[in-house]
Coordinates of N, CA and C in Angstrom, one line a residue:
Chain A
A1 N 0.8 -1.2 0.0 CA 0.0 0.0 0.0 C 0.9 1.2 0.0
Q2 N 0.3 2.3 -0.6 CA 1.1 3.5 -0.7 C 1.0 4.3 0.7
T3 N 2.1 4.9 1.0 CA 2.1 5.8 2.2 C 2.7 7.1 1.8
V4 N 2.2 8.1 2.5 CA 2.7 9.5 2.3 C 3.2 10.0 3.7
T5 N 4.3 10.6 3.7 CA 4.9 11.1 5.0 C 5.3 12.6 4.9
Q6 N 4.8 13.3 5.8 CA 5.2 14.7 5.9 C 5.9 14.8 7.3
S7 N 7.2 15.1 7.2 CA 8.0 15.0 8.4 C 8.0 16.2 9.3
Q8 N 7.4 17.3 8.7 CA 7.4 18.6 9.4 C 6.0 18.9 10.0
P9 N 5.7 18.6 11.2 CA 4.3 18.9 11.8 C 4.0 20.4 11.7
E10 N 5.0 21.3 11.9 CA 4.8 22.7 11.8 C 6.0 23.4 11.2
M11 N 5.7 24.5 10.5 CA 6.7 25.3 9.9 C 6.2 26.8 10.0
S12 N 7.2 27.7 10.0 CA 6.9 29.1 10.1 C 7.8 29.8 9.1
V13 N 7.2 31.0 8.6 CA 8.0 31.8 7.6 C 7.6 33.2 7.9
Q14 N 8.5 34.1 7.5 CA 8.2 35.5 7.6 C 7.5 35.9 6.3
E15 N 6.6 36.9 6.4 CA 5.9 37.4 5.2 C 7.0 37.8 4.2
A16 N 6.7 37.5 2.9 CA 7.6 37.8 1.8 C 8.8 36.9 1.6
E17 N 9.0 36.0 2.6 CA 10.1 35.0 2.4 C 9.6 33.8 1.8
T18 N 10.5 32.8 1.6 CA 10.2 31.6 0.9 C 10.3 30.4 1.9
V19 N 9.4 29.5 1.8 CA 9.4 28.3 2.6 C 9.2 27.1 1.8
T20 N 9.8 26.0 2.2 CA 9.6 24.7 1.5 C 9.1 23.6 2.5
L21 N 8.0 23.0 2.1 CA 7.4 21.9 2.8 C 7.7 20.6 2.2
S22 N 8.1 19.6 3.1 CA 8.6 18.4 2.6 C 7.5 17.3 2.5
C23 N 7.7 16.4 1.6 CA 6.8 15.2 1.5 C 7.5 14.1 0.8
T24 N 7.4 12.9 1.4 CA 8.0 11.7 0.7 C 6.9 10.7 0.7
Y25 N 7.0 9.8 -0.3 CA 5.9 8.8 -0.4 C 6.6 7.4 -0.8
D26 N 5.8 6.4 -0.6 CA 6.3 5.1 -0.9 C 5.3 4.4 -1.8
T27 N 5.8 3.9 -2.9 CA 5.0 3.2 -3.9 C 5.8 2.4 -4.8
S28 N 5.2 1.3 -5.3 CA 5.9 0.5 -6.3 C 5.4 0.8 -7.7
E29 N 4.5 1.7 -7.8 CA 3.9 2.0 -9.1 C 4.7 3.1 -9.8
S30 N 4.5 3.2 -11.1 CA 5.3 4.1 -11.9 C 4.4 5.2 -12.4
D31 N 3.1 5.0 -12.4 CA 2.1 6.0 -13.0 C 1.2 6.4 -11.8
Y32 N 1.3 7.7 -11.5 CA 0.5 8.2 -10.4 C 0.5 9.7 -10.4
Y33 N -0.2 10.3 -9.5 CA -0.3 11.7 -9.4 C -0.1 12.1 -8.0
L34 N 0.5 13.3 -7.8 CA 0.8 13.9 -6.5 C 0.1 15.3 -6.4
F35 N -0.3 15.6 -5.3 CA -1.1 16.8 -5.0 C -0.6 17.5 -3.8
W36 N -0.7 18.8 -3.7 CA -0.7 19.6 -2.5 C -2.0 20.3 -2.3
Y37 N -2.6 20.1 -1.2 CA -3.9 20.7 -0.8 C -3.6 21.6 0.4
K38 N -4.3 22.7 0.4 CA -4.3 23.7 1.5 C -5.6 23.6 2.3
Q39 N -5.5 23.6 3.6 CA -6.7 23.6 4.4 C -6.6 24.8 5.4
P40 N -7.3 25.9 5.1 CA -7.3 27.1 5.9 C -8.2 26.8 7.1
P41 N -8.3 27.8 8.0 CA -9.1 27.6 9.2 C -10.6 27.3 8.9
S42 N -11.1 27.6 7.7 CA -12.4 27.2 7.4 C -12.5 25.7 7.2
R43 N -11.4 25.1 7.0 CA -11.3 23.6 6.9 C -11.7 23.1 5.5
Q44 N -12.0 23.9 4.6 CA -12.3 23.4 3.2 C -10.9 23.1 2.6
M45 N -10.8 22.0 1.9 CA -9.6 21.6 1.3 C -9.5 22.2 -0.1
I46 N -8.4 22.9 -0.4 CA -8.3 23.7 -1.6 C -7.0 23.1 -2.3
L47 N -7.2 22.8 -3.6 CA -6.1 22.3 -4.4 C -5.1 23.4 -4.6
V48 N -3.8 23.1 -4.4 CA -2.8 24.1 -4.6 C -2.1 23.8 -5.9
I49 N -1.7 22.6 -6.1 CA -0.8 22.2 -7.2 C -0.9 20.7 -7.4
R50 N -0.7 20.3 -8.7 CA -0.8 18.9 -9.1 C 0.4 18.5 -10.0
Q51 N 0.9 17.3 -9.8 CA 2.0 16.8 -10.6 C 1.7 15.4 -11.1
E52 N 2.0 15.2 -12.4 CA 1.8 13.9 -13.0 C 3.2 13.2 -13.0
A53 N 3.2 12.0 -12.5 CA 4.5 11.3 -12.3 C 5.3 11.1 -13.6
Y54 N 4.6 11.0 -14.7 CA 5.3 10.8 -16.0 C 5.9 12.1 -16.6
K55 N 5.6 13.2 -16.0 CA 6.1 14.5 -16.5 C 7.4 14.8 -15.6
Q56 N 8.5 15.0 -16.3 CA 9.7 15.4 -15.6 C 9.7 16.8 -15.1
Q57 N 9.0 17.7 -15.8 CA 9.0 19.1 -15.5 C 8.2 19.3 -14.2
N58 N 8.8 20.1 -13.3 CA 8.1 20.4 -12.1 C 6.9 21.4 -12.3
A59 N 5.8 21.1 -11.7 CA 4.6 22.0 -11.8 C 4.8 23.3 -11.0
T60 N 4.2 24.3 -11.6 CA 4.2 25.6 -10.9 C 2.8 26.3 -11.1
E61 N 2.4 27.0 -10.0 CA 1.2 27.7 -10.0 C 1.5 29.1 -9.3
N62 N 1.8 30.1 -10.1 CA 2.1 31.4 -9.5 C 3.2 31.3 -8.5
R63 N 2.9 31.6 -7.2 CA 4.0 31.6 -6.2 C 4.3 30.2 -5.7
F64 N 3.6 29.2 -6.1 CA 3.7 27.8 -5.7 C 4.4 27.0 -6.7
S65 N 5.4 26.2 -6.3 CA 6.1 25.3 -7.2 C 6.5 24.1 -6.4
V66 N 6.8 23.0 -7.2 CA 7.2 21.8 -6.5 C 8.5 21.3 -7.0
N67 N 9.2 20.6 -6.2 CA 10.4 19.9 -6.6 C 10.1 18.4 -6.5
F68 N 9.9 17.8 -7.7 CA 9.5 16.4 -7.8 C 10.7 15.6 -8.2
Q69 N 11.1 14.7 -7.2 CA 12.2 13.8 -7.4 C 11.7 12.4 -7.4
K70 N 11.4 11.8 -8.6 CA 10.7 10.6 -8.7 C 11.6 9.4 -8.1
A71 N 12.8 9.4 -8.4 CA 13.7 8.3 -8.0 C 13.8 8.3 -6.4
A72 N 13.8 9.5 -5.9 CA 13.9 9.6 -4.4 C 12.5 9.6 -3.8
K73 N 11.5 9.6 -4.6 CA 10.1 9.6 -4.1 C 9.9 10.8 -3.1
S74 N 10.2 11.9 -3.6 CA 10.1 13.2 -2.9 C 9.3 14.2 -3.6
F75 N 8.5 14.9 -2.9 CA 7.6 15.9 -3.6 C 7.4 17.1 -2.7
S76 N 8.3 18.0 -2.7 CA 8.3 19.2 -1.8 C 7.6 20.4 -2.5
L77 N 7.0 21.2 -1.6 CA 6.3 22.4 -2.1 C 7.0 23.6 -1.7
K78 N 7.3 24.5 -2.6 CA 8.0 25.8 -2.3 C 7.0 26.9 -2.5
I79 N 6.8 27.7 -1.4 CA 6.0 28.9 -1.5 C 6.9 30.1 -1.5
S80 N 6.8 30.9 -2.5 CA 7.6 32.1 -2.6 C 6.8 33.3 -2.3
D81 N 7.5 34.4 -1.8 CA 6.9 35.6 -1.4 C 5.6 35.3 -0.6
S82 N 5.9 34.6 0.6 CA 4.8 34.2 1.4 C 3.9 35.3 1.9
Q83 N 2.6 35.0 1.9 CA 1.6 36.0 2.3 C 0.8 35.5 3.5
L84 N 0.2 36.4 4.2 CA -0.5 36.1 5.5 C -1.6 35.1 5.1
G85 N -2.2 35.2 4.0 CA -3.2 34.3 3.6 C -2.8 32.9 3.2
D86 N -1.4 32.7 3.2 CA -0.9 31.3 3.0 C -0.9 30.5 4.3
A87 N -1.2 31.1 5.4 CA -1.2 30.4 6.7 C -2.3 29.4 6.6
A88 N -2.0 28.1 6.8 CA -3.0 27.0 6.7 C -2.2 25.7 7.1
M89 N -3.0 24.6 7.0 CA -2.4 23.3 7.1 C -2.3 22.8 5.6
Y90 N -1.1 22.3 5.3 CA -0.9 21.8 3.9 C -0.7 20.3 3.9
F91 N -1.4 19.7 3.0 CA -1.4 18.2 2.9 C -0.9 17.8 1.5
C92 N 0.0 16.8 1.6 CA 0.5 16.2 0.4 C -0.4 14.9 0.2
A93 N -0.7 14.6 -1.1 CA -1.5 13.5 -1.3 C -1.1 12.7 -2.6
Y94 N -1.3 11.4 -2.6 CA -0.9 10.6 -3.7 C -2.1 9.9 -4.2
R95 N -2.2 9.8 -5.6 CA -3.3 9.1 -6.2 C -2.7 8.2 -7.3
T96 N -3.1 6.9 -7.2 CA -2.7 6.0 -8.2 C -3.4 6.2 -9.5
N97 N -2.8 5.9 -10.6 CA -3.5 6.0 -11.9 C -3.9 4.6 -12.4
A98 N -3.8 3.6 -11.5 CA -4.1 2.3 -11.9 C -5.6 2.1 -11.6
G99 N -6.2 1.1 -12.1 CA -7.6 0.8 -11.9 C -7.8 -0.1 -10.7
G100 N -8.9 -0.8 -10.5 CA -9.1 -1.7 -9.4 C -9.6 -1.0 -8.2
T101 N -9.4 -1.6 -7.1 CA -10.0 -1.1 -5.8 C -9.4 0.2 -5.4
S102 N -8.3 0.6 -5.8 CA -7.7 1.9 -5.4 C -8.0 3.0 -6.3
Y103 N -9.0 2.8 -7.2 CA -9.3 3.8 -8.2 C -9.8 5.1 -7.5
G104 N -9.1 6.2 -7.9 CA -9.5 7.5 -7.4 C -9.2 7.8 -6.0
K105 N -8.6 6.8 -5.3 CA -8.3 7.0 -3.8 C -7.1 8.0 -3.7
L106 N -7.3 9.0 -2.8 CA -6.2 9.9 -2.4 C -5.7 9.4 -1.1
T107 N -4.4 9.2 -1.0 CA -3.7 8.9 0.2 C -3.0 10.1 0.7
F108 N -3.4 10.6 1.9 CA -2.9 11.8 2.4 C -1.8 11.6 3.5
G109 N -0.9 12.6 3.5 CA 0.0 12.7 4.6 C -0.7 13.3 5.8
Q110 N 0.1 13.5 6.9 CA -0.5 13.9 8.2 C -0.6 15.5 8.2
G111 N 0.0 16.1 7.3 CA -0.2 17.6 7.2 C 0.9 18.4 7.9
T112 N 1.1 19.6 7.4 CA 2.1 20.5 8.0 C 1.4 21.8 8.2
I113 N 1.4 22.3 9.5 CA 0.8 23.6 9.8 C 1.8 24.7 9.5
L114 N 1.4 25.6 8.6 CA 2.3 26.7 8.2 C 1.8 28.0 8.9
T115 N 2.7 28.6 9.6 CA 2.4 29.9 10.2 C 3.2 31.0 9.4
V116 N 2.5 32.1 9.1 CA 3.2 33.2 8.4 C 3.2 34.4 9.3
H117 N 4.4 34.9 9.6 CA 4.6 36.0 10.6 C 4.7 37.3 9.8
P118 N 4.0 38.3 10.2 CA 4.0 39.6 9.5 C 5.4 40.3 9.8
Chain B
S1 N -19.8 26.8 -13.9 CA -18.7 26.2 -13.1 C -19.4 25.2 -12.1
Q2 N -18.5 24.3 -11.6 CA -19.0 23.3 -10.7 C -18.9 23.8 -9.2
T3 N -19.9 23.4 -8.5 CA -19.9 23.7 -7.0 C -20.4 22.4 -6.3
I4 N -19.9 22.3 -5.1 CA -20.2 21.2 -4.2 C -20.8 21.7 -2.9
H5 N -21.9 21.1 -2.4 CA -22.5 21.6 -1.2 C -22.5 20.4 -0.2
Q6 N -22.4 20.8 1.0 CA -22.6 19.8 2.1 C -23.4 20.4 3.2
W7 N -24.3 19.6 3.8 CA -25.0 20.0 4.9 C -25.4 18.8 5.8
P8 N -25.6 19.1 7.1 CA -25.4 20.4 7.7 C -23.9 20.8 7.8
A9 N -23.6 22.0 8.2 CA -22.2 22.4 8.4 C -21.7 21.9 9.7
T10 N -22.5 21.9 10.7 CA -22.1 21.3 12.0 C -23.3 20.5 12.6
L11 N -22.9 19.5 13.4 CA -24.0 18.7 13.9 C -23.5 18.1 15.2
V12 N -24.3 18.1 16.2 CA -24.0 17.5 17.5 C -25.1 16.5 17.8
Q13 N -24.7 15.2 18.0 CA -25.7 14.1 18.1 C -25.3 13.3 19.3
P14 N -26.3 12.7 20.0 CA -26.0 11.8 21.1 C -25.6 10.4 20.5
V15 N -24.9 9.7 21.4 CA -24.5 8.3 21.0 C -25.8 7.5 20.8
G16 N -25.8 6.7 19.8 CA -26.9 5.8 19.5 C -27.9 6.4 18.6
S17 N -27.8 7.7 18.2 CA -28.8 8.3 17.3 C -28.4 8.1 15.9
P18 N -29.3 8.3 14.9 CA -29.0 8.1 13.5 C -28.3 9.3 12.9
L19 N -27.7 9.1 11.8 CA -27.0 10.2 11.1 C -27.3 10.2 9.6
S20 N -27.4 11.4 9.1 CA -27.6 11.5 7.6 C -26.9 12.8 7.2
L21 N -25.8 12.7 6.5 CA -25.1 13.8 5.9 C -25.2 13.8 4.4
E22 N -25.5 15.0 3.9 CA -25.8 15.0 2.4 C -24.7 15.9 1.7
C23 N -24.4 15.4 0.5 CA -23.5 16.1 -0.4 C -24.1 16.2 -1.8
T24 N -24.1 17.4 -2.4 CA -24.6 17.5 -3.8 C -23.6 18.3 -4.6
V25 N -23.5 17.9 -5.9 CA -22.6 18.6 -6.8 C -23.5 19.2 -7.9
E26 N -23.1 20.4 -8.3 CA -23.8 21.1 -9.4 C -22.8 21.4 -10.5
G27 N -23.3 21.4 -11.7 CA -22.5 21.9 -12.8 C -21.7 20.8 -13.5
T28 N -22.0 19.5 -13.2 CA -21.3 18.5 -13.9 C -22.2 17.2 -13.9
S29 N -21.9 16.3 -14.8 CA -22.7 15.1 -14.9 C -21.8 13.9 -14.6
N30 N -22.4 12.8 -14.0 CA -21.7 11.6 -13.7 C -20.4 11.8 -13.0
P31 N -20.4 12.5 -11.9 CA -19.1 12.7 -11.2 C -18.8 11.4 -10.4
N32 N -17.5 11.3 -10.1 CA -17.1 10.3 -9.1 C -17.2 11.1 -7.8
L33 N -17.8 10.4 -6.8 CA -18.0 11.1 -5.5 C -17.3 10.3 -4.4
Y34 N -16.9 11.0 -3.4 CA -16.0 10.5 -2.3 C -16.5 11.0 -0.9
W35 N -16.4 10.2 0.1 CA -16.6 10.7 1.5 C -15.2 10.4 2.2
Y36 N -14.7 11.4 2.9 CA -13.5 11.3 3.7 C -13.9 11.7 5.1
R37 N -13.1 11.2 6.0 CA -13.2 11.7 7.4 C -11.8 12.2 7.9
Q38 N -11.8 13.3 8.6 CA -10.6 13.9 9.1 C -10.8 13.9 10.6
A39 N -9.9 13.2 11.3 CA -9.9 13.2 12.8 C -8.8 14.1 13.3
A40 N -9.2 14.8 14.4 CA -8.2 15.6 15.1 C -7.4 16.5 14.2
G41 N -8.0 17.1 13.2 CA -7.3 18.1 12.3 C -6.1 17.6 11.6
R42 N -6.0 16.3 11.4 CA -4.9 15.7 10.7 C -5.3 15.1 9.4
G43 N -4.6 14.0 9.0 CA -4.8 13.5 7.6 C -6.2 12.9 7.4
L44 N -6.6 12.9 6.1 CA -7.9 12.5 5.7 C -7.9 11.0 5.4
Q45 N -9.0 10.3 5.7 CA -9.1 8.9 5.4 C -10.3 8.7 4.5
L46 N -10.1 8.0 3.4 CA -11.2 7.7 2.5 C -12.2 6.7 3.1
L47 N -13.5 7.0 3.1 CA -14.4 6.1 3.7 C -15.2 5.4 2.6
F48 N -15.7 6.1 1.6 CA -16.5 5.5 0.5 C -16.2 6.3 -0.8
Y49 N -16.4 5.6 -1.9 CA -16.4 6.3 -3.2 C -17.4 5.7 -4.1
S50 N -17.9 6.5 -5.0 CA -18.9 6.0 -6.0 C -18.6 6.5 -7.4
V51 N -18.7 5.6 -8.3 CA -18.5 6.0 -9.7 C -19.8 6.1 -10.5
G52 N -20.9 5.9 -9.8 CA -22.2 6.0 -10.5 C -23.3 5.8 -9.6
I53 N -24.6 6.0 -10.0 CA -25.7 5.9 -9.2 C -25.8 4.4 -8.7
G54 N -26.1 4.3 -7.4 CA -26.2 3.0 -6.8 C -24.9 2.2 -6.6
Q55 N -23.8 2.7 -7.1 CA -22.5 2.0 -7.0 C -21.7 2.6 -5.8
I56 N -21.5 1.8 -4.8 CA -20.7 2.3 -3.6 C -19.6 1.3 -3.3
S57 N -18.4 1.9 -3.1 CA -17.3 1.1 -2.6 C -16.8 1.6 -1.3
S58 N -16.6 0.6 -0.4 CA -16.2 1.0 1.0 C -14.7 0.7 1.1
E59 N -14.0 1.6 1.7 CA -12.6 1.5 1.9 C -12.3 0.9 3.3
V60 N -13.1 1.1 4.3 CA -12.8 0.6 5.6 C -14.0 0.1 6.3
P61 N -14.0 -1.0 7.0 CA -15.2 -1.4 7.8 C -15.5 -0.4 8.9
Q62 N -16.7 -0.1 9.1 CA -17.1 0.9 10.1 C -18.6 0.9 10.4
N63 N -18.9 1.8 11.2 CA -20.3 2.0 11.6 C -21.1 2.8 10.6
L64 N -20.5 3.2 9.5 CA -21.2 4.1 8.5 C -21.5 3.4 7.2
S65 N -22.5 4.0 6.5 CA -22.8 3.5 5.2 C -23.0 4.7 4.3
A66 N -23.0 4.4 3.0 CA -23.2 5.5 2.0 C -24.2 5.1 1.0
S67 N -24.8 6.0 0.4 CA -25.8 5.8 -0.7 C -25.7 6.9 -1.8
R68 N -26.0 6.5 -3.0 CA -26.0 7.5 -4.1 C -27.4 7.4 -4.8
P69 N -28.4 8.0 -4.3 CA -29.7 7.9 -4.9 C -29.9 8.6 -6.2
Q70 N -29.1 9.7 -6.4 CA -29.2 10.4 -7.7 C -27.7 10.7 -8.2
D71 N -27.6 11.0 -9.4 CA -26.3 11.2 -10.1 C -25.4 12.1 -9.3
R72 N -25.9 13.2 -8.8 CA -25.1 14.2 -8.1 C -25.3 14.3 -6.6
Q73 N -25.9 13.3 -6.0 CA -26.2 13.3 -4.6 C -25.5 12.1 -3.9
F74 N -24.8 12.4 -2.8 CA -24.1 11.3 -2.1 C -24.4 11.5 -0.6
I75 N -24.9 10.4 0.0 CA -25.3 10.5 1.4 C -24.5 9.6 2.3
L76 N -24.2 10.1 3.4 CA -23.4 9.3 4.4 C -24.4 9.1 5.6
S77 N -24.5 7.8 6.0 CA -25.5 7.5 7.1 C -24.9 6.6 8.1
S78 N -25.7 6.6 9.2 CA -25.4 5.6 10.3 C -26.7 5.4 11.0
K79 N -26.9 4.1 11.5 CA -28.2 3.8 12.2 C -28.0 4.2 13.7
K80 N -26.7 4.0 14.2 CA -26.5 4.3 15.6 C -25.1 4.8 15.7
L81 N -24.9 6.1 16.1 CA -23.6 6.7 16.1 C -22.8 6.3 17.4
L82 N -21.5 6.2 17.2 CA -20.6 5.9 18.2 C -19.8 7.2 18.5
L83 N -19.2 7.2 19.7 CA -18.3 8.3 20.1 C -17.2 8.5 19.0
S84 N -16.7 7.4 18.5 CA -15.6 7.4 17.6 C -15.9 7.9 16.2
D85 N -17.2 8.1 16.0 CA -17.7 8.7 14.7 C -17.5 10.2 14.6
S86 N -17.1 10.8 15.8 CA -16.9 12.3 15.8 C -15.7 12.6 14.8
G87 N -15.9 13.7 14.1 CA -14.8 14.1 13.2 C -15.3 15.1 12.2
F88 N -14.5 15.4 11.2 CA -14.8 16.3 10.2 C -15.0 15.5 8.9
Y89 N -16.2 15.6 8.3 CA -16.5 14.8 7.1 C -16.5 15.7 5.9
L90 N -15.7 15.2 4.9 CA -15.5 16.0 3.7 C -16.0 15.1 2.5
C91 N -16.8 15.8 1.7 CA -17.2 15.1 0.4 C -16.4 15.7 -0.7
A92 N -16.1 14.9 -1.7 CA -15.3 15.4 -2.8 C -15.8 14.8 -4.1
W93 N -15.5 15.5 -5.2 CA -16.0 15.0 -6.5 C -14.8 15.1 -7.5
S94 N -14.9 14.3 -8.5 CA -14.0 14.3 -9.7 C -14.7 13.9 -10.9
V95 N -14.1 14.2 -12.1 CA -14.7 13.7 -13.3 C -13.7 13.1 -14.2
G96 N -14.0 12.0 -14.7 CA -13.1 11.3 -15.6 C -12.3 10.2 -15.0
A97 N -11.9 9.2 -15.8 CA -11.2 8.0 -15.3 C -9.7 8.1 -15.4
G98 N -9.3 9.2 -15.9 CA -7.8 9.4 -16.1 C -7.2 10.3 -15.1
S99 N -6.8 11.5 -15.5 CA -6.1 12.4 -14.6 C -7.1 13.2 -13.8
D100 N -8.1 12.6 -13.2 CA -9.0 13.4 -12.5 C -8.5 13.9 -11.1
T101 N -8.8 15.2 -10.9 CA -8.4 15.8 -9.6 C -9.6 15.9 -8.8
Q102 N -9.5 15.7 -7.5 CA -10.6 15.8 -6.6 C -10.8 17.1 -6.0
Y103 N -12.0 17.6 -6.0 CA -12.4 18.9 -5.4 C -13.3 18.7 -4.2
F104 N -13.0 19.4 -3.2 CA -13.7 19.2 -1.9 C -14.8 20.2 -1.6
G105 N -15.8 19.7 -0.8 CA -16.8 20.5 -0.3 C -16.4 21.2 1.0
P106 N -17.2 22.0 1.6 CA -16.9 22.7 2.8 C -16.8 21.9 4.1
G107 N -17.4 20.7 4.0 CA -17.3 19.8 5.2 C -18.4 19.9 6.2
T108 N -18.5 18.9 7.0 CA -19.4 18.8 8.1 C -18.7 18.4 9.4
R109 N -18.8 19.3 10.4 CA -18.2 18.9 11.7 C -19.2 18.2 12.5
L110 N -18.9 16.9 12.9 CA -19.8 16.1 13.6 C -19.2 15.8 15.0
T111 N -20.0 16.1 16.0 CA -19.6 15.8 17.4 C -20.6 14.8 18.0
V112 N -20.2 13.7 18.4 CA -21.0 12.7 19.1 C -20.8 12.7 20.6
L113 N -21.8 13.0 21.3 CA -21.7 13.1 22.8 C -22.3 11.9 23.5

């Protein structure tokens, strides 16, 4: 079974600075997707960024970018020019692209609480 | 555009009482639907998913059940709640069998006393 590990329970960053959140995963599959979701105090899960495993190019979305290292099974999120609104819990998630009983299932890490200091 | 609704937003129920949480999606057809539970503000656990009307797959054995009476409606139920059922319940949807991304609803906070 796939597992996702976020080794940083909490992180903090100064406003306008850059922070990197770590995520590692364990899988024997070669075709899958990785996601970062943000959960603000409202608790609604918001998609931040998505990476397809067969693409070597790292995904970027405005101030958010990932460092995807497939061989190392690492998927870190970099937030540049941090803003107060970035404060939230961030979850890394894995989704297989295979069919069967795991179809569509997202496996989540335990989350990292990000605090942004003004 | 697609939207997803969940209700109620919060719910406090006594142990042994029944439960019904509802999730509806607008703006799309034949979505895949999911129920997740989040305990203690940490990781989410998939409970059920459905790829079509009347089709339910359960990921973990538990005190809960799910039903999909209409294409865009997903219901989470229990006949008798347990203390351990407390948590934050999130519904999600996706479209397509390939590179589908899941989008989440606002969630329901359930407290069982």
